Amino acid sequence: MGIPELLVPGTLVWYRQQLKNQPDSPVYHRARVVSNVNEDGTLCVSILSRGVPPQHDMEEVIKANVEALLLANDGSVADMTTLTHLHEPGVVWNLEARYTQGDIYTNTGSILIAVNPFRPIPRLFTPDVLAHYSRGAANAGITTAKGHKSRSPQQHLGGEDLRPHVYNMACKAYHQMLRDGSGQAILITGESGAGKTETSKLIMRCLANLGGQGGAPVDGPRTLADAPTAEQQLQQQQQQGCEVHCSVEQKVLESNPLLEAFGNAKTLRNDNSSRFGKYVEIGFSSFGRLEGAAVRTYLLERSRVVHVAPGERTFHAFYQLCAGATEVERTKWHLGSASDFLLLNQSGCYQLPSMDDALEYKRTRHAMTSVGIGHDQQDRVFALLAAVLHLGNVRFVEPGASQISAACRSLFRENPGGAGSGSSAGRDAPELANDGSRRALGFAAELLGVPSNQLLAALTTRTRQTPEGPITSPLEPAGAEEARNALAKALYSRAFDWLVEQINESMEEHAALIQASQPSTPMGTPSKPPAAPKLGLGRAGSGAAGLSNGGPSNGSSSQGGASSNGAAFPWSLPPTPHKGGCRVLPNGEKMGPYTREGGCKHTIGLLDIYGFESFDTNDLEQLCINLANEKLQQHFNQHVFKWEQAEYVREGIDWRYIEFVDNQEVLDLVEGKMGLLDLLDEQCRFPTTNAEDLATKYATTPSVASCKRYTKLKRPQTGFAIDHYAGSVRYTTDNFLGKNKDYVVAEHAALLAASQAPLVSQLFGSSVAPGPPQQHQSSRLLQPCGSMSSFRFDSVASRFKRQLADLMSALHTMQPHYVRCIKPNESSVPGQLDRQYVLQQLRCGGVMEAVRISCAGFAYKRGFDAFVDFFWPLCPSALHDLQQYHRQQQQQQQQQGGSGSSGAGSDGCSEGAVAASRAAAERILQAAHVPEYQLGRTKVFLRAGASAALDRRRALVRTSATCRIQAVW
């Protein structure tokens, strides 16, 4: 390895041990050399710490070959691109050393690595720390494209050396948005339990602080105990329009606990796992003031409503309701403890040591108030949740096997099919199992605002529309329970979508008020700048389509919204106006609330989505989740690898090409033409197709079977495996067809649309609207058209593919910032870091390749003119000479009659102008004594250390000049 001469006694090294059972995964031990190299290329080393699993330090002298040793770093660094010896064990040890010291954040070039501490570290997130990373807003200003002063970028903080932090990432995105006028996207990835949700909340808190108005506090209650009581909320909410008193920053922050309550759950890996994907787009004025936000959700795991694995919990909101409801609410909604409901007691897990469900209930109520959901609306939401719980207690048996008295059964059988239903031939419909089921059905019907007998009929019969008239047929008891589960899932998922809609409406209304009262001067600047074009505000659809069974957009609730200004979306689809102010894509989905001509500007998008998943049994949910992660990994590859290297080649930079693994083959396998999802949609059109048929179709289709990433499993017969970027995952097609054909039963939709409960009728009101089917974000696979059984096929998989494609198109128009969250150990134990486990996550996330390319490449790239315009204080004469050159060129053009310069490049600049700018940039670099730089055809390229040194030198020059001016002012 070329290091024998460096291996002297006392040298720190890594000893690579090759395990027989893991030939592709060597284990590294930190050691110290205790002897010189022998003639046979061996030497003695003393093991300082063993590899995986981590054990206590122990001394053990062994004989090792030089080829099995790697030089180790003496200490840890904040940016791993500055490591003297860069290799896998060095990177993992650097993270471990910092993690042990309580430093959970580490930079890898432009990537932030966040290791979950699994314990509170208050010192990292105090208000002083937030102010420290936000100090650039007060230290110096930069000039925007319009010529107005704005807040300074995070990388220019008066020479301060900032430690890696998630606040630093947020500040960097914020200031880059203002400086360049371009949209920014912060992508948070990592496996379940890595800390994505908490990281997302910290970033939102920082952005709210940066975009705050008048120094208004945005933190909300300091602790759960500080949250107002239900009685206090009732008093607050009796004042109509109380949501006006909540700042937009407060609404942005309070949307987090609200969505967590209804979208997060305990899993075996994480006590607060997000069971949905979330993309939050935060809009700012051209002067940096936060104006509003829009939330879009993806792939709510609605199956968790009715099926919970042992040791897990369903969504937090159910447990909060059972633990925190007042006595009045318990009586009104017929509530008991969590153990009284079959939907909650099937897993045997009710409480979490880190969560007080009663206090969280108050916190959720407070969050709903903050985002503008009144007390009456809150009651309707929780009444709907109680109805879902009661539905879960309804059980069915064969006709005649019920334990209910004949008199009670006759009450439920009065007009079971509803008006106009035809007679059913053959057998009777299933019956309620016992009195408990009877009471549960009555409670559910009461809370849903529908007659009990009609609800029972909707659950136990099906009506087919024929030319001769409707025909009603009974279901089997198992079919009735499936219908009950489908109704429970539809109710919950549509309520979830309604909450997202309310959040977006509240922020939209607040943003409209802010725009209407927008001050004419930015941040108190005396001069009046030109009016900034208004953002085209609108509600982003919740997008919980797919497995989340997204609810429809409610026309009644969208009346009177802010109208669209017709600005273009970043997505390459023509927008059409919507009466609610949001823009609707041709497929009916609402997208992109904060957009302006030419793309997305003055916005920061925050993506927090499922991490890569691989369980013992993997279903359609896992396939869709892993597809999303494959797309995000490709985005990461394109930005960090493909685009970087392509730019170096284009600019003529001396650069060595580095190969990396491209996952396009997996994407083609899953979402390509005649890929897994296309074949799934095709098989869903055949009513007799089963899981074995689908698995056989996969194995016999050339586009699938010929892919090296696909493997047909012998057992089970419905199984197959995909070699994802993060490892091989085994799937089974047992539930693929049913979940892909997910829809709302027509009888359910018709019954609930006529509900006396306002919220329920609102959620299902458009499901049975006459005329052509409305294209909205509904989970229904089959949508009724008129009075006959006419349907439009739109599968879960196809909708999710469209949503994912739109999301990726949006991200490609923005400047990305990456946060890689790392789970230090599988047991979620604080203070322990499993090196092999962490290394696998670093490999899967592309961090190791990013380390190499950052070290070999250039972290700073900027055009000649922009570089000179920014760093001219380091060599003013360079700027003066460049300006003199441009004046001379203008005079020559005027003398020649205004004709264009000859020899113009592709960008419209003459070769002479480019050469002059290049010479000016080089003079600045030489004056600053920058050690490593390269000049391309149009840009300056600097190493990360060199750009930081330039920034510090520029800040010192500006500070010195400021002091001189103030001394004589």
Short mmCIF file of C-alpha atoms in Angstrom, two decimals, residues 222-590:
data_model
loop_
_atom_site.label_atom_id
_atom_site.label_comp_id
_atom_site.label_asym_id
_atom_site.label_seq_id
_atom_site.Cartn_x
_atom_site.Cartn_y
_atom_site.Cartn_z
CA ARG A 222 -41.81 25.25 26.22
CA THR A 223 -43.09 21.93 27.58
CA LEU A 224 -46.19 19.83 27.24
CA ALA A 225 -47.22 20.97 30.70
CA ASP A 226 -47.33 24.55 29.37
CA ALA A 227 -49.96 23.64 26.79
CA PRO A 228 -53.37 25.17 27.58
CA THR A 229 -56.03 22.98 29.11
CA ALA A 230 -59.12 21.95 27.19
CA GLU A 231 -61.15 24.51 29.15
CA GLN A 232 -58.69 27.27 28.27
CA GLN A 233 -58.80 26.24 24.63
CA LEU A 234 -62.60 26.35 24.70
CA GLN A 235 -62.50 29.93 25.98
CA GLN A 236 -59.96 30.90 23.35
CA GLN A 237 -61.83 29.26 20.52
CA GLN A 238 -65.19 30.79 21.45
CA GLN A 239 -63.77 33.97 19.99
CA GLN A 240 -64.39 33.64 16.32
CA GLY A 241 -61.29 34.10 14.22
CA CYS A 242 -58.90 33.37 17.07
CA GLU A 243 -56.47 31.85 14.60
CA VAL A 244 -55.62 35.34 13.35
CA HIS A 245 -53.65 35.90 16.54
CA CYS A 246 -51.27 33.06 15.67
CA SER A 247 -48.34 34.14 13.57
CA VAL A 248 -47.57 32.31 10.36
CA GLU A 249 -44.35 31.08 11.96
CA GLN A 250 -46.37 29.60 14.81
CA LYS A 251 -48.69 27.89 12.35
CA VAL A 252 -45.77 26.39 10.47
CA LEU A 253 -44.30 25.00 13.67
CA GLU A 254 -47.58 23.79 15.15
CA SER A 255 -48.32 21.80 12.01
CA ASN A 256 -45.59 19.39 13.12
CA PRO A 257 -47.17 18.04 16.32
CA LEU A 258 -50.55 17.92 14.62
CA LEU A 259 -49.31 15.79 11.73
CA GLU A 260 -47.25 13.69 14.12
CA ALA A 261 -50.32 12.86 16.20
CA PHE A 262 -52.31 11.68 13.19
CA GLY A 263 -49.49 10.33 11.01
CA ASN A 264 -46.88 8.85 13.37
CA ALA A 265 -46.91 5.56 15.26
CA LYS A 266 -44.72 3.26 17.29
CA THR A 267 -42.93 0.57 15.33
CA LEU A 268 -40.45 -2.04 16.47
CA ARG A 269 -37.64 0.27 15.35
CA ASN A 270 -38.92 3.67 16.41
CA ASP A 271 -41.36 4.96 19.02
CA ASN A 272 -42.30 7.95 16.86
CA SER A 273 -42.03 6.68 13.32
CA SER A 274 -43.56 8.77 10.52
CA ARG A 275 -45.96 6.53 8.65
CA PHE A 276 -46.30 8.98 5.78
CA GLY A 277 -44.05 11.08 3.61
CA LYS A 278 -44.12 14.85 3.93
CA TYR A 279 -42.95 17.66 1.69
CA VAL A 280 -43.27 21.15 3.17
CA GLU A 281 -42.72 24.12 0.89
CA ILE A 282 -42.07 27.32 2.84
CA GLY A 283 -42.52 30.60 1.00
CA PHE A 284 -40.63 33.82 1.71
CA SER A 285 -40.87 37.34 0.39
CA SER A 286 -38.03 38.70 -1.72
CA PHE A 287 -36.74 40.30 1.49
CA GLY A 288 -36.66 37.10 3.49
CA ARG A 289 -39.89 37.38 5.45
CA LEU A 290 -41.78 34.13 5.94
CA GLU A 291 -45.11 34.43 4.16
CA GLY A 292 -46.62 30.99 4.34
CA ALA A 293 -46.19 27.30 3.71
CA ALA A 294 -47.90 24.37 2.08
CA VAL A 295 -47.81 20.72 3.08
CA ARG A 296 -48.01 17.76 0.75
CA THR A 297 -48.17 14.23 2.10
CA TYR A 298 -47.41 10.88 0.52
CA LEU A 299 -48.36 7.28 1.13
CA LEU A 300 -50.06 7.30 4.51
CA GLU A 301 -49.85 3.76 5.89
CA ARG A 302 -53.60 3.49 6.27
CA SER A 303 -53.49 -0.28 6.76
CA ARG A 304 -52.10 0.46 10.23
CA VAL A 305 -55.57 1.65 11.25
CA VAL A 306 -56.87 -1.93 11.32
CA HIS A 307 -53.74 -4.12 11.41
CA VAL A 308 -51.01 -3.58 14.02
CA ALA A 309 -48.10 -5.97 14.58
CA PRO A 310 -47.32 -7.21 18.10
CA GLY A 311 -45.28 -4.68 20.06
CA GLU A 312 -46.34 -1.77 17.83
CA ARG A 313 -49.08 0.84 18.00
CA THR A 314 -51.42 2.38 15.49
CA PHE A 315 -51.46 6.16 15.07
CA HIS A 316 -50.80 8.22 18.22
CA ALA A 317 -54.09 10.14 17.96
CA PHE A 318 -56.15 7.10 19.00
CA TYR A 319 -54.21 6.61 22.23
CA GLN A 320 -54.21 10.33 22.95
CA LEU A 321 -57.98 10.37 22.61
CA CYS A 322 -58.48 7.44 25.00
CA ALA A 323 -56.05 8.83 27.58
CA GLY A 324 -56.72 12.57 27.41
CA ALA A 325 -60.42 13.05 26.68
CA THR A 326 -62.41 14.80 29.39
CA GLU A 327 -65.27 13.09 31.20
CA VAL A 328 -67.76 15.04 29.11
CA GLU A 329 -66.04 13.92 25.91
CA ARG A 330 -65.86 10.32 27.11
CA THR A 331 -69.59 10.28 27.72
CA LYS A 332 -70.40 12.01 24.45
CA TRP A 333 -68.18 9.71 22.37
CA HIS A 334 -68.75 6.53 24.43
CA LEU A 335 -65.03 6.12 25.12
CA GLY A 336 -63.24 3.68 27.39
CA SER A 337 -59.59 2.85 27.78
CA ALA A 338 -57.37 1.83 24.87
CA SER A 339 -57.61 -1.83 25.91
CA ASP A 340 -61.39 -1.76 25.30
CA PHE A 341 -60.96 -1.39 21.54
CA LEU A 342 -59.93 -4.27 19.31
CA LEU A 343 -58.10 -1.95 16.92
CA LEU A 344 -55.79 -0.93 19.78
CA ASN A 345 -55.49 -4.07 21.91
CA GLN A 346 -54.47 -6.46 19.12
CA SER A 347 -50.79 -5.55 19.57
CA GLY A 348 -50.67 -5.56 23.37
CA CYS A 349 -48.86 -2.20 23.42
CA TYR A 350 -50.73 0.80 24.84
CA GLN A 351 -48.25 3.19 26.45
CA LEU A 352 -44.80 4.50 25.65
CA PRO A 353 -42.26 5.39 28.33
CA SER A 354 -41.22 8.53 26.45
CA MET A 355 -44.75 9.80 25.77
CA ASP A 356 -47.61 10.93 28.01
CA ASP A 357 -50.66 10.42 25.82
CA ALA A 358 -52.92 12.57 28.04
CA LEU A 359 -50.58 15.57 27.79
CA GLU A 360 -50.05 14.90 24.08
CA TYR A 361 -53.81 15.09 23.62
CA LYS A 362 -53.73 18.63 25.02
CA ARG A 363 -50.74 19.41 22.81
CA THR A 364 -52.61 18.18 19.75
CA ARG A 365 -55.65 20.27 20.67
CA HIS A 366 -53.40 23.30 21.07
CA ALA A 367 -51.78 22.65 17.68
CA MET A 368 -55.19 22.37 16.01
CA THR A 369 -56.19 25.70 17.53
CA SER A 370 -52.95 27.30 16.36
CA VAL A 371 -53.51 26.30 12.73
CA GLY A 372 -57.05 27.65 12.76
CA ILE A 373 -59.17 24.56 13.47
CA GLY A 374 -61.96 25.66 15.79
CA HIS A 375 -63.22 23.76 18.81
CA ASP A 376 -66.33 22.45 17.06
CA GLN A 377 -64.24 21.16 14.17
CA GLN A 378 -61.83 19.54 16.59
CA ASP A 379 -64.71 17.74 18.27
CA ARG A 380 -65.90 16.47 14.91
CA VAL A 381 -62.46 15.10 14.10
CA PHE A 382 -62.15 13.26 17.41
CA ALA A 383 -65.73 12.03 17.14
CA LEU A 384 -64.78 10.51 13.81
CA LEU A 385 -61.77 8.82 15.43
CA ALA A 386 -64.06 7.44 18.13
CA ALA A 387 -66.37 6.12 15.42
CA VAL A 388 -63.45 4.30 13.83
CA LEU A 389 -62.61 2.70 17.18
CA HIS A 390 -66.20 1.56 17.64
CA LEU A 391 -66.29 0.17 14.11
CA GLY A 392 -63.33 -2.02 15.01
CA ASN A 393 -65.40 -3.65 17.76
CA VAL A 394 -68.10 -4.77 15.32
CA ARG A 395 -67.97 -8.50 14.56
CA PHE A 396 -70.08 -10.57 12.17
CA VAL A 397 -71.25 -14.19 12.14
CA GLU A 398 -73.25 -16.43 9.86
CA PRO A 399 -77.04 -15.89 9.79
CA GLY A 400 -78.65 -17.57 12.78
CA ALA A 401 -75.45 -17.75 14.83
CA SER A 402 -75.85 -14.37 16.50
CA GLN A 403 -76.15 -14.15 20.29
CA ILE A 404 -78.37 -11.08 20.03
CA SER A 405 -82.06 -11.44 20.85
CA ALA A 406 -84.52 -11.69 17.98
CA ALA A 407 -86.13 -8.39 18.99
CA CYS A 408 -82.84 -6.53 18.72
CA ARG A 409 -82.02 -8.20 15.42
CA SER A 410 -85.33 -7.07 13.97
CA LEU A 411 -84.47 -3.45 14.78
CA PHE A 412 -81.36 -3.67 12.65
CA ARG A 413 -83.09 -5.57 9.86
CA GLU A 414 -85.71 -2.89 9.25
CA ASN A 415 -85.29 -1.92 5.60
CA PRO A 416 -81.74 -3.36 5.45
CA GLY A 417 -81.12 -2.56 1.84
CA GLY A 418 -82.36 0.98 1.89
CA ALA A 419 -84.96 2.46 -0.42
CA GLY A 420 -85.15 1.08 -3.88
CA SER A 421 -82.96 -1.93 -3.32
CA GLY A 422 -83.75 -5.09 -5.21
CA SER A 423 -84.22 -8.45 -3.54
CA SER A 424 -81.28 -10.76 -2.96
CA ALA A 425 -81.47 -14.37 -3.97
CA GLY A 426 -80.05 -17.29 -2.02
CA ARG A 427 -78.70 -16.64 1.48
CA ASP A 428 -79.25 -14.00 4.17
CA ALA A 429 -76.73 -11.32 5.09
CA PRO A 430 -74.32 -11.81 8.03
CA GLU A 431 -75.50 -10.86 11.50
CA LEU A 432 -73.89 -9.01 14.37
CA ALA A 433 -72.00 -11.42 16.62
CA ASN A 434 -73.20 -10.28 20.05
CA ASP A 435 -74.50 -7.40 22.13
CA GLY A 436 -71.06 -5.83 22.23
CA SER A 437 -71.03 -5.65 18.45
CA ARG A 438 -74.58 -4.26 18.50
CA ARG A 439 -73.61 -1.49 20.90
CA ALA A 440 -70.43 -0.73 18.94
CA LEU A 441 -72.38 -0.47 15.69
CA GLY A 442 -74.90 1.85 17.35
CA PHE A 443 -72.16 4.09 18.74
CA ALA A 444 -70.39 4.21 15.37
CA ALA A 445 -73.61 5.05 13.54
CA GLU A 446 -74.44 7.78 16.04
CA LEU A 447 -71.03 9.41 15.72
CA LEU A 448 -71.08 9.11 11.92
CA GLY A 449 -74.56 10.62 11.74
CA VAL A 450 -76.20 7.72 9.87
CA PRO A 451 -78.97 5.23 10.78
CA SER A 452 -77.72 2.02 12.37
CA ASN A 453 -79.68 -0.28 10.08
CA GLN A 454 -78.38 1.45 6.98
CA LEU A 455 -74.80 1.24 8.25
CA LEU A 456 -75.28 -2.47 8.90
CA ALA A 457 -76.68 -2.95 5.40
CA ALA A 458 -73.77 -1.08 3.85
CA LEU A 459 -71.33 -3.35 5.68
CA THR A 460 -73.07 -6.66 4.95
CA THR A 461 -74.48 -6.29 1.42
CA ARG A 462 -73.44 -5.15 -2.02
CA THR A 463 -75.63 -3.58 -4.66
CA ARG A 464 -74.90 -4.08 -8.33
CA GLN A 465 -76.27 -1.72 -10.94
CA THR A 466 -77.80 -3.51 -13.93
CA PRO A 467 -79.99 -2.37 -16.83
CA GLU A 468 -82.93 -4.06 -15.11
CA GLY A 469 -82.26 -2.24 -11.85
CA PRO A 470 -80.15 -2.61 -8.71
CA ILE A 471 -79.62 -6.07 -7.25
CA THR A 472 -78.55 -6.45 -3.61
CA SER A 473 -76.46 -9.47 -2.60
CA PRO A 474 -75.27 -10.47 0.88
CA LEU A 475 -71.61 -10.82 1.83
CA GLU A 476 -69.90 -13.56 3.78
CA PRO A 477 -68.97 -12.67 7.40
CA ALA A 478 -65.32 -12.38 6.35
CA GLY A 479 -66.36 -10.07 3.52
CA ALA A 480 -68.38 -7.93 5.92
CA GLU A 481 -65.35 -7.55 8.20
CA GLU A 482 -63.25 -6.58 5.18
CA ALA A 483 -65.87 -3.97 4.32
CA ARG A 484 -65.76 -2.72 7.92
CA ASN A 485 -61.96 -2.41 7.71
CA ALA A 486 -62.17 -0.62 4.37
CA LEU A 487 -64.63 1.88 5.84
CA ALA A 488 -62.44 2.47 8.89
CA LYS A 489 -59.39 3.09 6.73
CA ALA A 490 -61.29 5.40 4.40
CA LEU A 491 -62.65 7.45 7.30
CA TYR A 492 -59.26 7.89 8.92
CA SER A 493 -57.29 8.64 5.78
CA ARG A 494 -59.82 11.20 4.58
CA ALA A 495 -59.78 12.85 7.99
CA PHE A 496 -55.98 12.99 7.75
CA ASP A 497 -56.22 14.63 4.32
CA TRP A 498 -58.79 17.08 5.67
CA LEU A 499 -56.37 18.12 8.42
CA VAL A 500 -53.65 18.73 5.85
CA GLU A 501 -56.13 20.78 3.83
CA GLN A 502 -56.99 22.88 6.88
CA ILE A 503 -53.31 23.53 7.59
CA ASN A 504 -52.75 24.69 4.04
CA GLU A 505 -55.88 26.85 4.01
CA SER A 506 -54.86 28.54 7.24
CA MET A 507 -51.38 29.31 5.97
CA GLU A 508 -52.74 30.50 2.64
CA GLU A 509 -55.14 32.94 4.28
CA HIS A 510 -52.39 34.24 6.55
CA ALA A 511 -50.02 34.62 3.59
CA ALA A 512 -52.67 36.62 1.71
CA LEU A 513 -52.99 38.97 4.68
CA ILE A 514 -49.21 39.37 4.86
CA GLN A 515 -48.98 40.16 1.14
CA ALA A 516 -51.80 42.67 1.38
CA SER A 517 -49.96 44.50 4.16
CA GLN A 518 -46.44 43.96 2.79
CA PRO A 519 -44.27 46.94 3.80
CA SER A 520 -42.73 48.90 1.00
CA THR A 521 -39.27 48.79 2.50
CA PRO A 522 -37.33 45.62 3.29
CA MET A 523 -36.24 45.15 6.89
CA GLY A 524 -36.59 48.82 7.64
CA THR A 525 -34.46 50.08 4.73
CA PRO A 526 -35.22 53.80 4.13
CA SER A 527 -35.30 53.55 0.36
CA LYS A 528 -38.38 52.15 -1.31
CA PRO A 529 -37.60 49.15 -3.51
CA PRO A 530 -39.63 48.03 -6.48
CA ALA A 531 -42.64 45.97 -5.51
CA ALA A 532 -41.85 42.29 -5.49
CA PRO A 533 -44.18 40.11 -7.53
CA LYS A 534 -46.60 38.31 -5.30
CA LEU A 535 -46.29 34.63 -4.78
CA GLY A 536 -49.04 32.57 -6.38
CA LEU A 537 -50.45 31.19 -3.18
CA GLY A 538 -52.68 28.16 -3.11
CA ARG A 539 -53.25 25.00 -1.16
CA ALA A 540 -51.11 22.06 -1.97
CA GLY A 541 -53.08 18.88 -2.08
CA SER A 542 -52.35 16.52 0.71
CA GLY A 543 -51.30 13.96 -1.83
CA ALA A 544 -51.98 11.10 0.49
CA ALA A 545 -53.13 9.11 -2.46
CA GLY A 546 -51.86 5.66 -3.08
CA LEU A 547 -51.86 3.49 -0.03
CA SER A 548 -52.96 6.46 2.03
CA ASN A 549 -56.45 6.60 0.51
CA GLY A 550 -56.38 10.37 0.05
CA GLY A 551 -59.62 12.21 0.45
CA PRO A 552 -61.25 14.45 -2.09
CA SER A 553 -60.78 18.15 -2.35
CA ASN A 554 -63.85 19.72 -0.84
CA GLY A 555 -65.33 22.33 -3.03
CA SER A 556 -67.27 23.88 -0.21
CA SER A 557 -64.18 24.54 1.82
CA SER A 558 -62.24 26.05 -1.04
CA GLN A 559 -64.65 28.86 -1.83
CA GLY A 560 -63.29 32.29 -1.44
CA GLY A 561 -59.64 31.32 -1.47
CA ALA A 562 -56.92 33.43 -2.98
CA SER A 563 -57.01 33.18 -6.74
CA SER A 564 -54.08 32.05 -8.77
CA ASN A 565 -51.90 34.64 -10.42
CA GLY A 566 -51.19 32.35 -13.34
CA ALA A 567 -47.50 31.94 -12.57
CA ALA A 568 -45.81 28.92 -14.05
CA PHE A 569 -45.09 25.87 -12.00
CA PRO A 570 -41.62 24.28 -11.82
CA TRP A 571 -43.25 21.05 -12.93
CA SER A 572 -43.39 20.65 -16.67
CA LEU A 573 -47.17 20.50 -16.78
CA PRO A 574 -49.51 23.35 -17.72
CA PRO A 575 -51.37 24.68 -14.69
CA THR A 576 -55.09 25.30 -14.73
CA PRO A 577 -56.93 27.62 -12.37
CA HIS A 578 -58.82 26.23 -9.41
CA LYS A 579 -61.57 28.03 -7.57
CA GLY A 580 -59.73 27.57 -4.31
CA GLY A 581 -56.65 29.37 -5.53
CA CYS A 582 -54.43 26.34 -5.99
CA ARG A 583 -53.29 25.10 -9.38
CA VAL A 584 -54.51 21.77 -10.65
CA LEU A 585 -52.46 19.50 -12.85
CA PRO A 586 -54.06 17.75 -15.83
CA ASN A 587 -54.35 14.58 -13.73
CA GLY A 588 -56.35 16.47 -11.14
CA GLU A 589 -53.68 16.76 -8.46
CA LYS A 590 -52.88 20.11 -6.86
#
